[in-house]
PDB file of C-alpha atoms in Angstrom:
ATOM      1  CA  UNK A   1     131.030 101.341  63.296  1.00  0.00           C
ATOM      2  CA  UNK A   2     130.196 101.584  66.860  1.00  0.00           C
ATOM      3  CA  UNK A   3     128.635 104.890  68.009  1.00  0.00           C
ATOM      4  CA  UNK A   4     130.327 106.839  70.870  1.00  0.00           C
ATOM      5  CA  UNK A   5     128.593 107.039  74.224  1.00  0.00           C
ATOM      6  CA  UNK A   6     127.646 110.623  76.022  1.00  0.00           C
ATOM      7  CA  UNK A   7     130.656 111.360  78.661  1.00  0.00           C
ATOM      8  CA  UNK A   8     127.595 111.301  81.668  1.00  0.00           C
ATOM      9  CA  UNK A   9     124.165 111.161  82.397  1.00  0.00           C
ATOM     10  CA  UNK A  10     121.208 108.793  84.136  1.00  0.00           C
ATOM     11  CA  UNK A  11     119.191 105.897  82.907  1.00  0.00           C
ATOM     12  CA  UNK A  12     116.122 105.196  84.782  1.00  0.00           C
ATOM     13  CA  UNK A  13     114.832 101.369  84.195  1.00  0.00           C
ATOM     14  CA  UNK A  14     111.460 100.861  85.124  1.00  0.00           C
ATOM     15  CA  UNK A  15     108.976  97.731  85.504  1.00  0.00           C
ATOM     16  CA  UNK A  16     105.230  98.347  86.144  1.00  0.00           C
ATOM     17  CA  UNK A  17     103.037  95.439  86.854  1.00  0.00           C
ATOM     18  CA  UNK A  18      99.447  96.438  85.059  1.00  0.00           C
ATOM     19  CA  UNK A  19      96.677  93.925  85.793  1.00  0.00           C
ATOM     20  CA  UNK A  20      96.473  92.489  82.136  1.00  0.00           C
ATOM     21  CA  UNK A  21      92.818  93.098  81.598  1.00  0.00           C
ATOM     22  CA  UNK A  22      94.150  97.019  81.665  1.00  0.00           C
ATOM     23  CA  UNK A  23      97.244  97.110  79.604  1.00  0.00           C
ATOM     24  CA  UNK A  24      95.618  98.164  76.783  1.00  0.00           C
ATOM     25  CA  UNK A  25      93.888 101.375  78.281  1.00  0.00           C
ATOM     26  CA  UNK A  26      97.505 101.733  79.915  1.00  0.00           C
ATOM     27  CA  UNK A  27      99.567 101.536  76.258  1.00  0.00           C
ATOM     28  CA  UNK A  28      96.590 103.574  75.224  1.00  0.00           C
ATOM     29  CA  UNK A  29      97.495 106.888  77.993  1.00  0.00           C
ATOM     30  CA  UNK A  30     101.392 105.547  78.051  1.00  0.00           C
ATOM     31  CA  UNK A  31     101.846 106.745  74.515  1.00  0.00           C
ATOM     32  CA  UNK A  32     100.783 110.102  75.109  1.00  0.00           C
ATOM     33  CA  UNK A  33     102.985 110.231  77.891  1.00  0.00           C
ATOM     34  CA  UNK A  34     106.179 109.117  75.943  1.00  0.00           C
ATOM     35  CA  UNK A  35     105.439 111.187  73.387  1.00  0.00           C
ATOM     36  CA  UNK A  36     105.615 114.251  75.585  1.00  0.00           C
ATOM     37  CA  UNK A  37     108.792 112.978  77.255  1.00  0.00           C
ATOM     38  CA  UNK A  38     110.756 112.517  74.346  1.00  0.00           C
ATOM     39  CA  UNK A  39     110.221 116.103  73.139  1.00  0.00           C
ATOM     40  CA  UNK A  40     112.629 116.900  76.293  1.00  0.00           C
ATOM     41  CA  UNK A  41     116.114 117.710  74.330  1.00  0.00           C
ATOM     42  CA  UNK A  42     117.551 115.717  77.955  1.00  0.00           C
ATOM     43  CA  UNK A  43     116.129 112.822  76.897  1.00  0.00           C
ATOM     44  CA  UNK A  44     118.600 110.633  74.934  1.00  0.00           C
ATOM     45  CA  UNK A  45     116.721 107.392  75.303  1.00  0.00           C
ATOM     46  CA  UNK A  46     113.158 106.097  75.701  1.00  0.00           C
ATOM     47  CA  UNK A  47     112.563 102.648  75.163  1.00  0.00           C
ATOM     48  CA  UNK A  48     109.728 100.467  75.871  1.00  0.00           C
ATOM     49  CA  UNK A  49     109.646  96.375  76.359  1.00  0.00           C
ATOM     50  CA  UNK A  50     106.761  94.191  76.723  1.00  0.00           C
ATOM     51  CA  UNK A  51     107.106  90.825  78.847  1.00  0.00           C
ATOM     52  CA  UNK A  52     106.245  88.362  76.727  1.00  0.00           C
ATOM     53  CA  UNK A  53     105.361  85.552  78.925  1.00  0.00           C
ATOM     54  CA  UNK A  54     103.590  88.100  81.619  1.00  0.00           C
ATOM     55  CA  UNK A  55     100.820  89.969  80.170  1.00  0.00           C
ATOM     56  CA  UNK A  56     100.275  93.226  81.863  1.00  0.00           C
ATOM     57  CA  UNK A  57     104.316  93.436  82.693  1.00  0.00           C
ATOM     58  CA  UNK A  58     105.870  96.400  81.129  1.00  0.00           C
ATOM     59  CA  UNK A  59     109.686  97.388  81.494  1.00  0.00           C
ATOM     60  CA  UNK A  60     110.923 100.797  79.696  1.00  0.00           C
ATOM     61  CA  UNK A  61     114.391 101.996  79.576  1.00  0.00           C
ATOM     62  CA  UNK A  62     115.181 106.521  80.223  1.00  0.00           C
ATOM     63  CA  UNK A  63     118.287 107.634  79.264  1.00  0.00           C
ATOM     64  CA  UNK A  64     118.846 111.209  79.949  1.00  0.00           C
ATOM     65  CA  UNK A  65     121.852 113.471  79.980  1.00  0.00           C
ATOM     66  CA  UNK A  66     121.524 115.141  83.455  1.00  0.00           C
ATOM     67  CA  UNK A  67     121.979 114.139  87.247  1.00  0.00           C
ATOM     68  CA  UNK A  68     119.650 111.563  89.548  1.00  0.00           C
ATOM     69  CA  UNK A  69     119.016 114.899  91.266  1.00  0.00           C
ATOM     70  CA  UNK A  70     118.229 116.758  88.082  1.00  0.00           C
ATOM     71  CA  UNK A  71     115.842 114.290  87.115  1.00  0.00           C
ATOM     72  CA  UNK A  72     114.132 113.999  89.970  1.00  0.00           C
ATOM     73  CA  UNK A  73     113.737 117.678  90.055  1.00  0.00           C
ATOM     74  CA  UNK A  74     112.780 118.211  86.331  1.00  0.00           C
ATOM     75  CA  UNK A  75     110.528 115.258  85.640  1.00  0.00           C
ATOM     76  CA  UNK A  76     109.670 113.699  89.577  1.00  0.00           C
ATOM     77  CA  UNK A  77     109.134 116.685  90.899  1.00  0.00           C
ATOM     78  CA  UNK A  78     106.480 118.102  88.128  1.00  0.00           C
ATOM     79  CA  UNK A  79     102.722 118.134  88.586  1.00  0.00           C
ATOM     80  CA  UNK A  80     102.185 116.339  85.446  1.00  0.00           C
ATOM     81  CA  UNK A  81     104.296 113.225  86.440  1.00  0.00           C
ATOM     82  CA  UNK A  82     102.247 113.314  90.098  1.00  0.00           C
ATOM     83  CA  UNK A  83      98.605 113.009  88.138  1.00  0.00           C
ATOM     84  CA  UNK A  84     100.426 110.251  85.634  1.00  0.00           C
ATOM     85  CA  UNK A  85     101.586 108.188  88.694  1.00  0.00           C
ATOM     86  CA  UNK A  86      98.519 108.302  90.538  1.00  0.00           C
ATOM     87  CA  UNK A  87      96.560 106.932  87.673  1.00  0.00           C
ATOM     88  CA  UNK A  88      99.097 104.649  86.502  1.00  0.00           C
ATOM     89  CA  UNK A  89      98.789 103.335  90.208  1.00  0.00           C
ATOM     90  CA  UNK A  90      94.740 102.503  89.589  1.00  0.00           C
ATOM     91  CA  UNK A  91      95.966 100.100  87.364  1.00  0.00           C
ATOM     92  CA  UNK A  92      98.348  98.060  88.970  1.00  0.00           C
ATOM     93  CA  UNK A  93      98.519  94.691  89.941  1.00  0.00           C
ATOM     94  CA  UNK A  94     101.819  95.428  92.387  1.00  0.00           C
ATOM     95  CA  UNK A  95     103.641  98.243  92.763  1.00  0.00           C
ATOM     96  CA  UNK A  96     106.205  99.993  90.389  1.00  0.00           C
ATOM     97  CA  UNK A  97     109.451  99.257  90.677  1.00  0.00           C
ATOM     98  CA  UNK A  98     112.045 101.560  89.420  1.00  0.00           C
ATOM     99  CA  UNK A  99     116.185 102.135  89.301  1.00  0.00           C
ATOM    100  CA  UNK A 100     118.206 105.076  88.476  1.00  0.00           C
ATOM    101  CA  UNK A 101     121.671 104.070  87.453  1.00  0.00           C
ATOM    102  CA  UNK A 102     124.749 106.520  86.811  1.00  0.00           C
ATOM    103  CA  UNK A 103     126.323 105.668  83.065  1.00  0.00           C
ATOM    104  CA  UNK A 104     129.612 103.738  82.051  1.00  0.00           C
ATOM    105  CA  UNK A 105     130.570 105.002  79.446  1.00  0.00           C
ATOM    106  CA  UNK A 106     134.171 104.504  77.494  1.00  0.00           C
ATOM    107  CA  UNK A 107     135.072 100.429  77.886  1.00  0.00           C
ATOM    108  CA  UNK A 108     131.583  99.956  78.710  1.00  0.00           C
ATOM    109  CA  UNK A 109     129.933 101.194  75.795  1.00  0.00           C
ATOM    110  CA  UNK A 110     128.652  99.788  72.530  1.00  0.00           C
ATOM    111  CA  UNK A 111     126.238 100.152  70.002  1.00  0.00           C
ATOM    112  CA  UNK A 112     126.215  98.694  66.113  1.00  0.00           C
ATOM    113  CA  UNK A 113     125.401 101.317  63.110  1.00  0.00           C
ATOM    114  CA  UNK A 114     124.904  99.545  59.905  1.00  0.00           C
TER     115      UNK A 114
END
């Protein structure tokens, strides 16, 4: 049975390129963080990849039911994002590079429930 898809909303795809010998203390302060974000009832959608053949590369997936201008407003906008960027910066090996894409939904939506 295929799951229906929320009529709008953003998704924010992100890559961050940690030097590898700090992607552990960066998982480490990361977890906090997405445990704090997913508490936000907006927040439909947080998940988190690892690049398996590029230590130290990190991709995560936000979907959240709200506007690009919402979210920028709600979550860009907030002091606490501002101190997590500039120490998720101290770690980098190249800058962030982030997307925020409008949904699809209808034809272009699918997801299996066993």
């Amino acid at each position: 049975m295929a799951a229906s898809a929320p009529a709008s909303g953003v998704s924010r795809h992100i890559t961050v390129y940690i030097k590898p010998e700090h992607a552990s203390t960066f998982l480490g302060a990361f977890k906090t963080l997405f445990d704090q974000v997913v508490t936000n009832p907006e927040c439909k959608l947080f998940e988190v990849y690892r690049d398996s053949k590029e230590p130290g590369v990190f991709h995560w997936v936000e979907d959240w039911d709200g506007t690009a201008e919402w979210l920028a407003a709600a979550q860009e906008g907030s002091e606490d994002y501002k101190k997590w960027l500039a120490f998720e910066e101290t770690l980098y090996a190249k800058p962030r590079e982030e997307r925020i894409v409008e949904r699809m939904a209808g034809d272009f939506f699918h997801v299996n429930k066993a």
